[in-house]
Coordinates of C-alpha atoms in Angstrom, one line a residue:
Chain A
M1111 CA -0.1 0.1 0.2
V1112 CA 1.3 3.5 -1.0
V1113 CA -0.3 6.8 -0.3
L1114 CA -0.2 9.6 -2.9
L1115 CA -0.8 13.1 -1.9
G1116 CA -1.7 16.6 -4.0
S1117 CA -1.5 18.9 -1.4
P1118 CA -1.1 22.3 -2.6
T1119 CA 1.6 23.6 0.4
A1120 CA 4.5 21.8 2.2
E1121 CA 2.6 22.6 5.1
S1122 CA -0.2 20.5 4.2
A1123 CA 2.1 18.1 2.5
E1124 CA 3.6 17.6 5.8
V1125 CA 0.3 16.9 7.8
Y1126 CA -0.8 14.5 5.4
A1127 CA 2.4 12.5 5.3
R1128 CA 2.7 12.4 9.3
T1129 CA -0.5 11.4 9.4
V1130 CA -0.6 8.3 7.1
T1131 CA 3.2 7.4 8.7
E1132 CA 3.4 8.3 12.7
G1133 CA -0.2 9.2 13.4
D1134 CA -2.2 12.2 13.0
P1135 CA 0.2 15.5 14.6
S1136 CA -2.9 17.3 15.4
W1137 CA -4.4 14.4 17.6
V1138 CA -7.9 15.0 16.7
G1139 CA -8.8 12.8 13.9
P1140 CA -9.1 8.9 13.9
L1141 CA -5.3 8.2 13.4
A1142 CA -4.5 10.3 16.2
G1143 CA -1.7 8.1 18.0
I1144 CA -2.1 5.1 15.4
A1145 CA 1.5 4.7 13.3
L1146 CA 0.4 3.4 9.9
G1147 CA 3.7 3.6 8.4
L1148 CA 3.0 3.9 5.1
P1149 CA 5.2 5.0 2.4
V1150 CA 3.9 8.4 1.4
F1151 CA 4.9 10.4 -1.8
H1152 CA 3.6 13.8 -3.5
V1153 CA 2.7 13.5 -7.0
L1154 CA 4.9 16.0 -7.8
E1155 CA 7.7 13.8 -6.3
E1156 CA 10.7 12.2 -9.1
E1157 CA 10.1 8.7 -7.0
V1158 CA 6.6 8.5 -8.3
K1159 CA 6.9 10.7 -11.4
S1160 CA 9.1 8.7 -13.3
Q1161 CA 6.7 6.1 -13.2
F1162 CA 3.9 7.7 -14.7
D1163 CA 3.2 7.6 -18.5
A1164 CA 5.1 10.7 -19.3
A1165 CA 2.1 12.2 -21.9
V1166 CA -0.7 11.4 -19.0
Y1167 CA 1.6 13.5 -16.3
K1168 CA 2.2 16.0 -18.8
E1169 CA -1.4 16.3 -19.3
Q1170 CA -3.0 15.9 -16.1
V1171 CA -0.4 17.2 -13.5
S1172 CA 2.6 19.1 -15.0
I1173 CA 1.3 22.5 -15.3
M1174 CA 0.9 22.4 -11.5
E1175 CA 4.7 22.4 -11.2
S1176 CA 5.2 25.9 -11.9
V1177 CA 2.1 26.9 -9.8
L1178 CA 2.9 25.0 -6.7
D1179 CA 6.2 25.9 -4.4
T1180 CA 7.2 22.7 -5.5
D1181 CA 10.7 22.5 -4.1
D1182 CA 9.2 23.2 -0.6
I1183 CA 6.9 20.4 -1.0
I1184 CA 9.3 17.9 -2.2
D1185 CA 11.9 19.2 0.8
A1186 CA 8.6 18.6 3.2
M1187 CA 7.9 15.0 2.3
R1188 CA 11.7 13.8 2.3
Q1189 CA 12.0 15.3 5.9
V1190 CA 9.2 13.3 7.2
R1191 CA 10.0 10.4 5.4
D1192 CA 13.5 10.6 6.6
A1193 CA 12.1 11.5 10.3
V1194 CA 9.9 8.6 10.2
G1195 CA 12.2 5.9 8.6
V1196 CA 9.6 5.0 5.8
Chain B
M190 CA -30.6 42.6 -28.9
S191 CA -29.7 44.9 -25.4
Q192 CA -27.2 43.5 -23.5
P193 CA -27.6 43.1 -19.4
V194 CA -26.0 45.4 -17.1
V195 CA -25.0 45.0 -13.6
R196 CA -26.6 48.1 -12.0
E197 CA -25.5 48.1 -8.3
I198 CA -23.7 45.3 -5.8
R199 CA -23.6 45.1 -2.0
F200 CA -22.0 43.3 0.7
F201 CA -23.4 42.8 4.2
L202 CA -21.1 41.5 6.8
A203 CA -21.3 40.6 10.3
H204 CA -18.8 40.1 12.7
T205 CA -20.3 37.1 14.7
P206 CA -17.3 35.8 17.3
G207 CA -20.1 34.1 19.6
L208 CA -21.3 32.0 16.7
V209 CA -18.0 30.9 16.1
R210 CA -18.7 27.8 18.1
H211 CA -21.5 26.7 15.6
G212 CA -19.1 26.9 13.0
S213 CA -18.8 23.1 11.5
K214 CA -15.4 22.0 12.9
P215 CA -16.2 23.9 16.1
T216 CA -19.3 22.3 17.1
R217 CA -17.9 18.7 16.5
E218 CA -14.5 19.5 18.4
I219 CA -16.4 21.3 21.5
H220 CA -18.7 18.5 21.4
A221 CA -15.8 15.9 21.7
N222 CA -13.9 18.3 24.3
H223 CA -15.7 21.2 26.2
S224 CA -12.1 23.2 26.5
V225 CA -11.7 23.7 22.9
W226 CA -14.3 26.5 23.3
Q227 CA -12.6 28.0 25.9
D228 CA -9.5 28.0 23.5
I229 CA -11.3 29.4 20.8
R230 CA -13.1 32.4 22.8
G231 CA -9.7 33.5 24.0
S232 CA -8.4 33.8 20.5
L233 CA -11.5 35.9 19.0
R234 CA -11.5 39.5 18.0
S235 CA -13.1 42.4 19.1
F236 CA -15.2 44.5 16.9
D237 CA -13.4 46.8 16.5
D238 CA -10.2 44.9 15.4
A239 CA -12.5 43.1 12.9
V240 CA -13.9 46.2 11.0
A241 CA -9.9 47.7 11.6
Y242 CA -8.4 44.6 9.4
A243 CA -7.9 45.8 6.2
P244 CA -9.0 43.1 4.1
H245 CA -12.8 44.1 5.5
Q246 CA -12.2 47.5 4.3
V247 CA -11.4 46.1 1.1
M248 CA -15.0 44.5 1.3
L249 CA -16.8 47.6 2.3
G250 CA -14.9 49.5 -0.3
N251 CA -12.9 52.0 1.9
M252 CA -9.5 50.4 0.2
Q253 CA -8.8 48.8 -3.0
P254 CA -7.4 45.3 -3.1
D255 CA -4.3 46.6 -4.4
D256 CA -3.8 48.7 -1.4
L257 CA -3.1 45.3 0.3
N258 CA 0.2 44.7 -1.1
T259 CA 1.6 47.5 0.6
A260 CA -0.4 47.6 3.9
E261 CA 1.8 46.5 6.4
A262 CA 1.5 42.4 7.1
P263 CA 0.5 40.6 9.2
W264 CA -2.9 42.7 8.6
Y265 CA -4.6 41.2 12.0
E266 CA -1.5 42.8 14.1
N267 CA -1.7 45.8 11.9
M268 CA -5.1 47.4 12.3
L269 CA -6.0 50.5 10.1
A270 CA -5.6 53.7 12.0
E271 CA -8.4 54.7 9.7
Y272 CA -11.5 52.6 9.5
S273 CA -15.5 52.4 9.2
T274 CA -18.6 50.1 9.7
S275 CA -19.9 51.2 6.5
G276 CA -18.4 51.7 3.0
P277 CA -19.4 52.2 -0.5
H278 CA -19.9 48.5 -1.4
G279 CA -21.5 47.7 2.2
E280 CA -21.8 47.5 5.7
M281 CA -20.8 45.4 8.7
V282 CA -22.5 45.4 12.2
N283 CA -21.5 43.8 15.3
E284 CA -22.9 40.5 17.1
D285 CA -25.5 42.2 19.0
Q286 CA -27.1 43.7 16.1
F287 CA -26.8 40.5 14.1
H288 CA -28.7 38.6 16.6
G289 CA -31.4 41.3 16.5
L290 CA -31.6 40.8 13.3
L291 CA -31.7 37.0 13.3
K292 CA -34.7 37.6 15.5
A293 CA -36.3 40.1 13.0
A294 CA -35.7 37.0 10.1
D295 CA -37.5 34.9 12.2
E296 CA -41.0 33.9 11.7
F297 CA -41.7 30.9 13.7
D298 CA -40.4 31.7 16.9
L299 CA -37.6 29.8 16.7
V300 CA -34.7 32.5 18.0
L301 CA -35.5 33.5 21.8
L302 CA -33.5 36.4 23.1
E303 CA -33.0 37.1 26.9
E304 CA -35.3 40.6 27.8
G305 CA -32.9 43.0 28.6
Y306 CA -30.6 42.0 25.6
A307 CA -33.3 41.9 23.1
T308 CA -34.1 45.6 24.3
R309 CA -30.7 46.9 24.1
V310 CA -30.2 45.1 20.7
A311 CA -33.8 46.4 19.5
A312 CA -32.8 50.1 20.7
E313 CA -29.3 49.8 18.8
L314 CA -31.1 48.6 15.6
R315 CA -33.7 51.5 15.8
N316 CA -32.3 53.8 13.7
H317 CA -30.8 51.6 11.3
P318 CA -32.1 52.7 7.9
R319 CA -32.5 49.3 6.4
V320 CA -34.4 47.7 9.4
T321 CA -38.4 48.0 9.6
D322 CA -40.4 49.2 12.3
E323 CA -42.1 45.9 12.2
E324 CA -39.1 44.1 12.8
I325 CA -38.0 46.4 15.6
E326 CA -41.5 45.4 17.2
R327 CA -40.4 42.1 16.8
I328 CA -37.4 42.1 18.2
Q329 CA -38.8 41.0 22.0
G330 CA -37.3 38.9 24.5
V331 CA -38.2 36.7 27.3
P332 CA -36.9 36.1 31.1
F333 CA -33.9 34.3 31.3
S334 CA -35.5 31.4 33.0
R335 CA -37.2 30.7 30.0
I336 CA -34.3 30.6 28.2
E337 CA -32.6 28.6 30.7
E338 CA -35.3 26.2 30.9
R339 CA -35.8 25.2 27.6
L340 CA -31.9 24.9 27.5
S341 CA -31.9 22.1 30.1
S342 CA -35.1 20.5 30.2
R343 CA -35.6 19.2 26.4
E344 CA -33.7 18.4 23.4
G345 CA -34.0 20.7 19.9
A346 CA -32.2 23.9 21.4
I347 CA -28.9 25.4 21.3
P348 CA -27.5 28.4 23.2
L349 CA -26.6 31.6 21.5
L350 CA -23.8 33.0 23.0
T351 CA -21.7 36.5 22.7
R352 CA -18.3 36.9 22.4
D353 CA -17.8 37.0 26.3
G354 CA -19.3 33.5 26.6
A355 CA -22.5 35.0 28.1
T356 CA -25.8 33.1 27.1
I357 CA -28.2 35.5 25.6
G358 CA -30.7 33.7 23.8
L359 CA -31.0 30.5 22.1
V360 CA -32.5 28.7 18.5
Q361 CA -35.3 26.0 19.0
T362 CA -36.9 24.0 16.5
D363 CA -40.5 23.5 16.4
Y364 CA -40.4 19.7 15.4
V365 CA -37.8 17.7 17.5
D366 CA -38.4 14.7 15.4
D367 CA -37.2 15.9 11.9
P368 CA -33.5 16.2 11.3
S369 CA -33.8 18.8 8.4
L370 CA -35.3 21.2 11.2
A371 CA -32.7 20.7 13.8
P372 CA -32.0 24.1 15.8
D373 CA -28.4 24.2 13.7
I374 CA -29.6 23.8 10.4
L375 CA -32.6 26.9 11.5
L376 CA -29.7 28.8 12.7
E377 CA -27.8 28.3 9.6
N378 CA -30.6 29.2 7.3
L379 CA -32.4 32.0 9.4
A380 CA -28.5 34.0 9.4
V381 CA -28.3 33.4 5.5
K382 CA -31.9 34.7 5.2
A383 CA -30.7 38.2 7.2
T384 CA -27.4 38.5 5.4
A385 CA -28.8 38.1 2.3
T386 CA -31.9 40.3 3.2
M387 CA -29.6 43.2 4.5
A388 CA -27.6 42.9 1.1
L389 CA -30.5 43.0 -0.9
R390 CA -32.4 45.9 0.7
S391 CA -28.9 48.0 0.6
V392 CA -28.8 47.1 -3.3
L393 CA -32.5 48.3 -4.0
A394 CA -31.9 51.5 -1.9
E395 CA -28.6 52.3 -3.1
S396 CA -29.9 52.0 -6.9
G397 CA -32.9 53.8 -6.1
T398 CA -35.2 50.8 -7.1
D399 CA -38.5 50.5 -5.8
P400 CA -38.7 47.0 -4.4
A401 CA -42.1 46.5 -6.0
S402 CA -40.7 46.8 -9.5
L403 CA -38.4 43.9 -9.0
Q404 CA -39.5 40.5 -10.5
Y405 CA -36.9 38.0 -10.1
V406 CA -34.7 37.1 -7.2
I407 CA -32.3 34.2 -7.6
G408 CA -30.6 32.7 -4.5
S409 CA -26.9 31.3 -4.9
G410 CA -25.9 29.9 -1.2
E411 CA -24.7 26.8 -0.1
E412 CA -27.4 26.2 2.4
A413 CA -30.1 23.4 2.5
I414 CA -33.4 24.8 3.2
G415 CA -36.5 22.2 3.7
D416 CA -37.6 19.7 5.8
R417 CA -37.2 16.0 5.8
Y418 CA -39.1 15.4 2.8
N419 CA -37.3 18.1 0.6
R420 CA -33.6 18.5 2.4
G421 CA -32.3 21.7 0.1
G422 CA -35.9 22.5 -1.4
G423 CA -34.7 25.9 -1.1
N424 CA -36.1 28.7 -2.8
L425 CA -34.5 31.6 -0.4
G426 CA -34.6 33.8 -3.3
K427 CA -38.3 34.3 -2.8
A428 CA -38.0 34.3 1.2
V429 CA -35.5 37.2 0.6
A430 CA -37.7 38.7 -1.6
E431 CA -40.6 38.6 0.8
A432 CA -38.5 40.2 3.3
S433 CA -37.4 43.2 1.1
A434 CA -41.0 44.0 0.1
C435 CA -40.4 43.0 -3.5
V436 CA -44.2 42.1 -3.7
N437 CA -44.3 41.5 -7.1
S438 CA -41.1 39.3 -7.1
T439 CA -40.9 35.2 -7.1
G440 CA -37.7 33.4 -7.1
A441 CA -35.7 30.3 -7.2
D442 CA -32.0 29.1 -6.2
V443 CA -29.4 28.1 -8.4
K444 CA -27.5 25.3 -6.8
A445 CA -23.4 24.7 -7.4
F446 CA -21.2 24.7 -4.7
C447 CA -19.2 27.9 -4.4
C448 CA -19.5 28.6 -8.4
A449 CA -23.3 28.8 -7.9
P450 CA -23.4 33.2 -8.0
V451 CA -21.7 33.1 -11.4
H452 CA -24.3 30.4 -12.5
A453 CA -26.9 32.6 -10.9
M454 CA -25.4 35.6 -13.0
V455 CA -25.7 34.1 -16.0
V456 CA -29.4 32.7 -15.6
G457 CA -30.2 36.2 -14.3
G458 CA -28.3 37.9 -17.1
S459 CA -30.0 35.6 -19.6
L460 CA -33.9 36.4 -18.0
V461 CA -33.0 40.0 -18.5
Q462 CA -31.5 39.9 -21.8
S463 CA -34.7 37.5 -23.0
G464 CA -37.1 40.2 -21.7
V465 CA -38.5 37.1 -19.4
F466 CA -38.1 39.9 -16.5
P467 CA -36.4 43.3 -16.6
E468 CA -34.6 43.5 -13.6
V469 CA -33.6 40.5 -11.5
A470 CA -31.7 40.4 -8.5
I471 CA -29.0 37.6 -7.2
V472 CA -28.8 37.1 -3.7
G473 CA -25.9 34.8 -1.8
G474 CA -26.6 34.7 2.3
C475 CA -23.4 33.5 4.6
S476 CA -21.8 30.1 4.9
L477 CA -22.2 29.8 8.9
A478 CA -21.0 26.1 8.6
K479 CA -17.8 27.9 7.7
L480 CA -17.0 29.6 10.8
G481 CA -13.9 28.6 12.5
M482 CA -13.3 26.1 10.0
K483 CA -9.5 26.5 10.5
Y484 CA -9.3 27.7 14.0
R485 CA -6.9 24.7 14.7
G486 CA -4.2 26.1 12.4
H487 CA -4.6 29.8 14.0
L488 CA -4.8 28.6 18.0
A489 CA -1.0 26.7 16.7
K490 CA 0.3 29.8 15.4
E491 CA -1.0 31.9 18.4
I492 CA -3.0 34.3 16.0
P493 CA -6.8 35.2 16.2
V494 CA -9.3 33.0 15.0
M495 CA -10.2 34.9 11.7
E496 CA -13.5 32.9 10.7
D497 CA -15.5 35.0 12.7
V498 CA -17.1 37.0 10.1
L499 CA -20.7 36.2 8.1
A500 CA -21.1 37.9 4.7
G501 CA -23.6 38.0 2.0
F502 CA -24.3 40.1 -1.0
A503 CA -26.9 40.9 -3.4
V504 CA -26.6 42.2 -7.0
L505 CA -29.1 43.8 -9.3
M506 CA -29.0 43.4 -13.2
G507 CA -31.0 45.1 -15.6
P508 CA -31.5 45.9 -19.5
D509 CA -28.7 48.1 -20.8
D510 CA -28.9 51.6 -19.1
G511 CA -25.6 53.2 -21.2
T512 CA -23.6 53.6 -18.2
S513 CA -23.7 50.3 -16.2
P514 CA -21.1 47.7 -16.9
V515 CA -21.9 45.1 -19.2
L516 CA -22.4 41.2 -18.4
R517 CA -21.0 39.6 -21.9
L518 CA -23.1 36.5 -22.3
D519 CA -21.2 35.5 -25.4
S520 CA -18.2 35.2 -23.3
V521 CA -19.6 33.2 -20.8
G522 CA -16.7 29.9 -20.0
R523 CA -17.7 26.7 -18.8
H524 CA -16.1 23.7 -16.9
T525 CA -17.4 20.9 -18.9
V526 CA -18.0 17.4 -18.2
G527 CA -15.3 16.4 -21.1
A528 CA -12.7 18.6 -19.6
G529 CA -12.3 15.9 -16.8
S530 CA -10.5 17.3 -13.4
V531 CA -7.3 19.0 -15.1
Q532 CA -6.2 22.0 -13.7
Q533 CA -5.2 23.1 -17.0
A534 CA -8.1 22.3 -19.0
I535 CA -10.2 23.9 -16.3
V536 CA -8.4 27.1 -16.7
E537 CA -8.5 26.6 -20.7
A538 CA -12.5 26.4 -20.5
L539 CA -12.5 29.4 -18.1
V540 CA -10.3 31.5 -19.3
A541 CA -8.9 30.8 -22.6
D542 CA -12.1 29.7 -24.6
P543 CA -13.9 33.3 -23.6
L544 CA -11.0 35.3 -24.6
D545 CA -10.9 33.6 -27.9
R546 CA -14.6 33.7 -28.5
L547 CA -14.2 37.9 -28.1
G548 CA -10.9 37.8 -29.7
L549 CA -8.6 39.2 -26.8
K550 CA -5.5 38.2 -25.4
F551 CA -5.0 37.5 -21.8
G552 CA -3.2 40.7 -21.3
D553 CA -6.3 42.6 -22.4
V554 CA -8.5 41.6 -19.0
A555 CA -7.4 44.4 -16.8
K556 CA -8.5 42.4 -13.8
Y557 CA -9.1 38.9 -13.0
A558 CA -11.4 37.9 -10.0
T559 CA -11.3 34.3 -8.9
E560 CA -11.8 33.0 -5.3
M561 CA -10.5 36.0 -3.4
H562 CA -10.1 34.0 -0.1
N563 CA -8.2 36.2 1.9
P564 CA -4.6 34.2 2.4
E565 CA -3.9 35.4 5.9
I566 CA -6.9 33.0 6.7
T567 CA -6.1 30.1 4.5
D568 CA -2.0 30.0 4.2
T569 CA -1.5 30.2 7.9
A570 CA -3.8 27.1 8.2
G571 CA -1.7 25.1 5.7
S572 CA -4.4 25.7 2.8
G573 CA -2.5 27.8 0.6
N574 CA -3.0 30.9 -1.2
V575 CA -5.9 30.2 -3.2
P576 CA -6.2 33.4 -5.2
R577 CA -2.4 33.4 -6.2
T578 CA -2.5 29.5 -7.2
N579 CA -5.3 30.8 -9.6
Y580 CA -3.5 33.5 -11.0
R581 CA -0.4 31.4 -11.2
L582 CA -2.5 28.8 -13.4
I583 CA -3.8 31.8 -15.6
A584 CA -0.3 33.3 -16.1
A585 CA 1.1 29.4 -16.5
L586 CA -1.9 28.9 -19.5
A587 CA -0.9 32.5 -21.1
A588 CA 3.0 31.5 -21.1
Q589 CA 1.7 28.4 -22.8
R590 CA 0.1 30.0 -25.5
G591 CA 3.5 32.2 -26.0
E592 CA 1.5 35.5 -24.8
I593 CA 3.7 36.2 -21.8
P594 CA 7.5 34.9 -21.5
T595 CA 8.1 31.7 -19.6
G596 CA 9.8 31.7 -15.9
S597 CA 8.8 32.9 -12.6
E598 CA 9.6 36.6 -13.1
S599 CA 6.9 37.1 -15.7
R600 CA 4.5 34.8 -14.2
D601 CA 4.8 36.8 -11.0
K602 CA 4.6 40.3 -12.8
F603 CA 1.7 38.8 -14.7
V604 CA 0.0 38.1 -11.1
E605 CA 1.0 41.1 -9.6
E606 CA -0.8 43.3 -12.7
H607 CA -3.7 41.3 -13.6
G608 CA -4.4 39.7 -10.0
M609 CA -4.9 40.8 -6.6
P610 CA -4.4 40.0 -2.8
G611 CA -7.1 38.0 -1.6
F612 CA -9.7 40.1 0.7
S613 CA -12.8 38.1 1.4
P614 CA -13.7 36.2 4.3
T615 CA -13.8 32.3 3.7
Q616 CA -17.5 32.1 3.2
G617 CA -17.5 29.7 0.3
H618 CA -19.7 31.0 -2.5
V619 CA -19.6 34.6 -1.2
A620 CA -15.5 34.5 -1.9
S621 CA -15.9 33.3 -5.4
A622 CA -15.5 36.1 -7.9
M623 CA -18.0 38.5 -6.2
P624 CA -16.0 40.4 -3.7
F625 CA -14.4 42.0 -6.9
M626 CA -17.6 42.5 -8.6
A627 CA -18.1 46.0 -6.6
H628 CA -14.4 47.6 -7.3
A629 CA -14.4 46.3 -11.0
M630 CA -17.9 48.2 -11.2
D631 CA -16.3 51.3 -9.8
D632 CA -13.3 50.8 -12.5
L633 CA -15.2 50.3 -15.3
K634 CA -17.2 53.1 -14.5
A635 CA -14.5 55.3 -14.4
G636 CA -13.1 54.0 -17.5
E637 CA -9.8 52.8 -15.9
Y638 CA -10.3 49.6 -18.1
Q639 CA -12.3 47.8 -20.5
Y640 CA -12.5 44.4 -19.3
S641 CA -12.7 42.5 -16.2
M642 CA -13.0 38.4 -16.0
F643 CA -14.9 36.7 -13.0
L644 CA -14.4 33.2 -12.6
A645 CA -15.3 30.6 -9.8
K646 CA -14.9 26.7 -9.1
G647 CA -17.3 24.3 -7.1
S648 CA -16.0 21.4 -5.6
L649 CA -18.9 19.0 -6.2
F650 CA -17.0 15.7 -5.2
L651 CA -17.3 17.3 -1.8
G652 CA -21.3 15.8 -2.2
R653 CA -20.1 12.4 -3.3
M654 CA -22.5 12.4 -6.5
T655 CA -19.5 12.6 -8.6
H656 CA -15.4 13.1 -8.2
M657 CA -16.0 16.1 -10.8
S658 CA -15.6 19.9 -9.7
D659 CA -17.1 22.7 -11.7
G660 CA -16.4 26.2 -12.8
E661 CA -18.2 28.9 -14.6
S662 CA -16.8 32.4 -16.0
F663 CA -17.7 35.5 -17.5
I664 CA -16.2 38.5 -18.9
M665 CA -18.0 42.1 -17.5
E666 CA -17.0 45.5 -19.9
A667 CA -17.3 49.2 -19.8
N668 CA -20.5 50.0 -20.9
S669 CA -19.8 52.2 -24.4
G670 CA -22.9 54.1 -24.0
A671 CA -20.8 55.8 -20.6
E672 CA -18.5 58.0 -23.4
Chain C
M680 CA 9.5 2.7 -4.5
D681 CA 8.3 0.9 -6.9
L682 CA 4.8 1.4 -7.9
S683 CA 3.7 -1.4 -10.5
G684 CA 1.2 -3.8 -9.2
K685 CA 0.8 -1.4 -5.7
R686 CA -2.4 -0.4 -4.2
V687 CA -2.6 3.6 -3.6
I688 CA -4.5 5.5 -1.6
I689 CA -5.1 9.0 -3.3
V690 CA -5.5 12.0 -1.3
G691 CA -5.8 14.8 -3.9
E692 CA -6.7 18.3 -3.0
R693 CA -8.9 21.2 -5.1
D694 CA -6.3 23.5 -4.7
G695 CA -3.2 21.5 -5.8
V696 CA -3.5 18.0 -7.6
P697 CA -7.1 17.1 -7.6
G698 CA -7.4 13.2 -7.2
P699 CA -8.8 11.9 -10.5
A700 CA -5.8 13.7 -12.0
I701 CA -3.4 11.4 -9.7
E702 CA -5.8 8.5 -10.3
A703 CA -5.1 8.7 -14.0
C704 CA -1.0 8.9 -13.3
V705 CA -1.3 5.9 -10.9
R706 CA -3.0 3.6 -13.3
S707 CA -0.4 4.5 -15.8
A708 CA 2.3 3.3 -13.8
G709 CA 0.1 -0.1 -13.6
A710 CA -0.9 0.7 -9.7
E711 CA -4.5 0.2 -8.5
P712 CA -6.0 3.1 -7.2
V713 CA -8.3 1.9 -3.8
M714 CA -9.4 5.2 -2.6
V715 CA -9.7 8.3 -4.5
Q716 CA -10.0 11.6 -2.5
T717 CA -10.4 15.4 -3.3
Q718 CA -9.9 17.7 -0.3
C719 CA -11.5 21.2 -0.1
F720 CA -10.6 23.7 2.7
V721 CA -12.2 26.7 1.4

């Protein structure tokens, strides 16, 4: 099982990434305190992007690379995965 | 054939910190943990702070949207020295006045106010030019003991509190067995009616329109009025028409999540152009459910809980009068089913197609009005800067078509020139393009530019009937008869 | 991390990348979307 995110900011990407790895960081949802430890990526990350059909990615997603703060989102995802060890 | 024009638009804002506990997210989390309300209450703004908040002065028309580029940020820490509860685009009332307006909108004894409070509130509203004597009479209170008894003895009532935590009344259902008439839903619907009504009265008064001359009122909000057999049956439009003395009017609602106001403008403009109804009003009441939606993010950053304002609007459309800005019905952009969920396809449908049809370039539209959510509310809660994302998308498409250079520098230049900072309370459909229309009307009438585009998107997928979103757009043009 | 043959939970967002757009990419990589959501915070 893998989780793929389409979050618009680094902050929201981090919250979702933490929620499906170490548990809900806000401690209010059903996943509070539940560490699922699922591998999690943002759809803009090279690790998953390279596996998509290039034409499909270009049509469906690519314009958002220049719209969102892509580098910040990717950094946030890496930091969560490194910290949690998934 | 005559083209429909937009004659007037007005906003009605109510600062309602005490009602934040009735927003959807606070309600659920206070129910789970009562201390949440105390946490929220400690971060609620005073009325003065809410009025002196720069984005609200932009809503009221006392500042321009682009003034926010130079206003010292964060805006919630840098209150304006000069501010007013009213402006050329609307007015803002405090929570006491709004509780009075809820009672005034209530024809079924759903709202009970404590008698001393009711007397004080009625006195505050007595001189308001758009509150009737009959409504002032209706703002009668009951002894506090009756409110206490009702809240403690039976189900089917929720308390009304002020920002300071005092219980000053309640909202009750008159039919406990119907979940569609639960008190929280009735509160939401009464708030919608009150805000839309005040906005419509303002539009009629400011445009010098006899309420009896109006023939049709279209509601465009996200509320679901009805009982258990017709949840969402609606027709807020007619209820607001009645409350605004539009005796020769009927109405209906257009439902399309946050892009309903744009759909309603197109429907209303078409009714005018076809001659079915010479004058049509579009109203949108508030979205009470969204109060405090991102309170958790705001508390975590130790900043005010800024989703404490309800907003409604009303627009008056009519046949070409030679001066008012024209709604170009031949420019309407549609996010079609076939366009799917791809962001690029959506912007092509909503922005590029209308431009192509009118033979315009991206740069010919001076200002684009998208979802004008105040970024200080959304960005501080991790939800990003919604208008900026939309403007960047438009810029990216302009670059793809070779109309502006590629790269972030020209993108940001386009965004600065053709966009603006968000300034609307996060009130769903109300924030969708409409808040800029009042400013665009001023600019188009003053001849500052010729075209402004209005586009909105709706998150249909939230209702679980489709994975799709929706969107619609139109261009407004300065009236060539104005010269 | 090889997506091929994996089951995928998709949490898209209206103001980022919507769920169905991610779903199309996931299918193109030979993976199986088991849940597709799109969030909206305004």
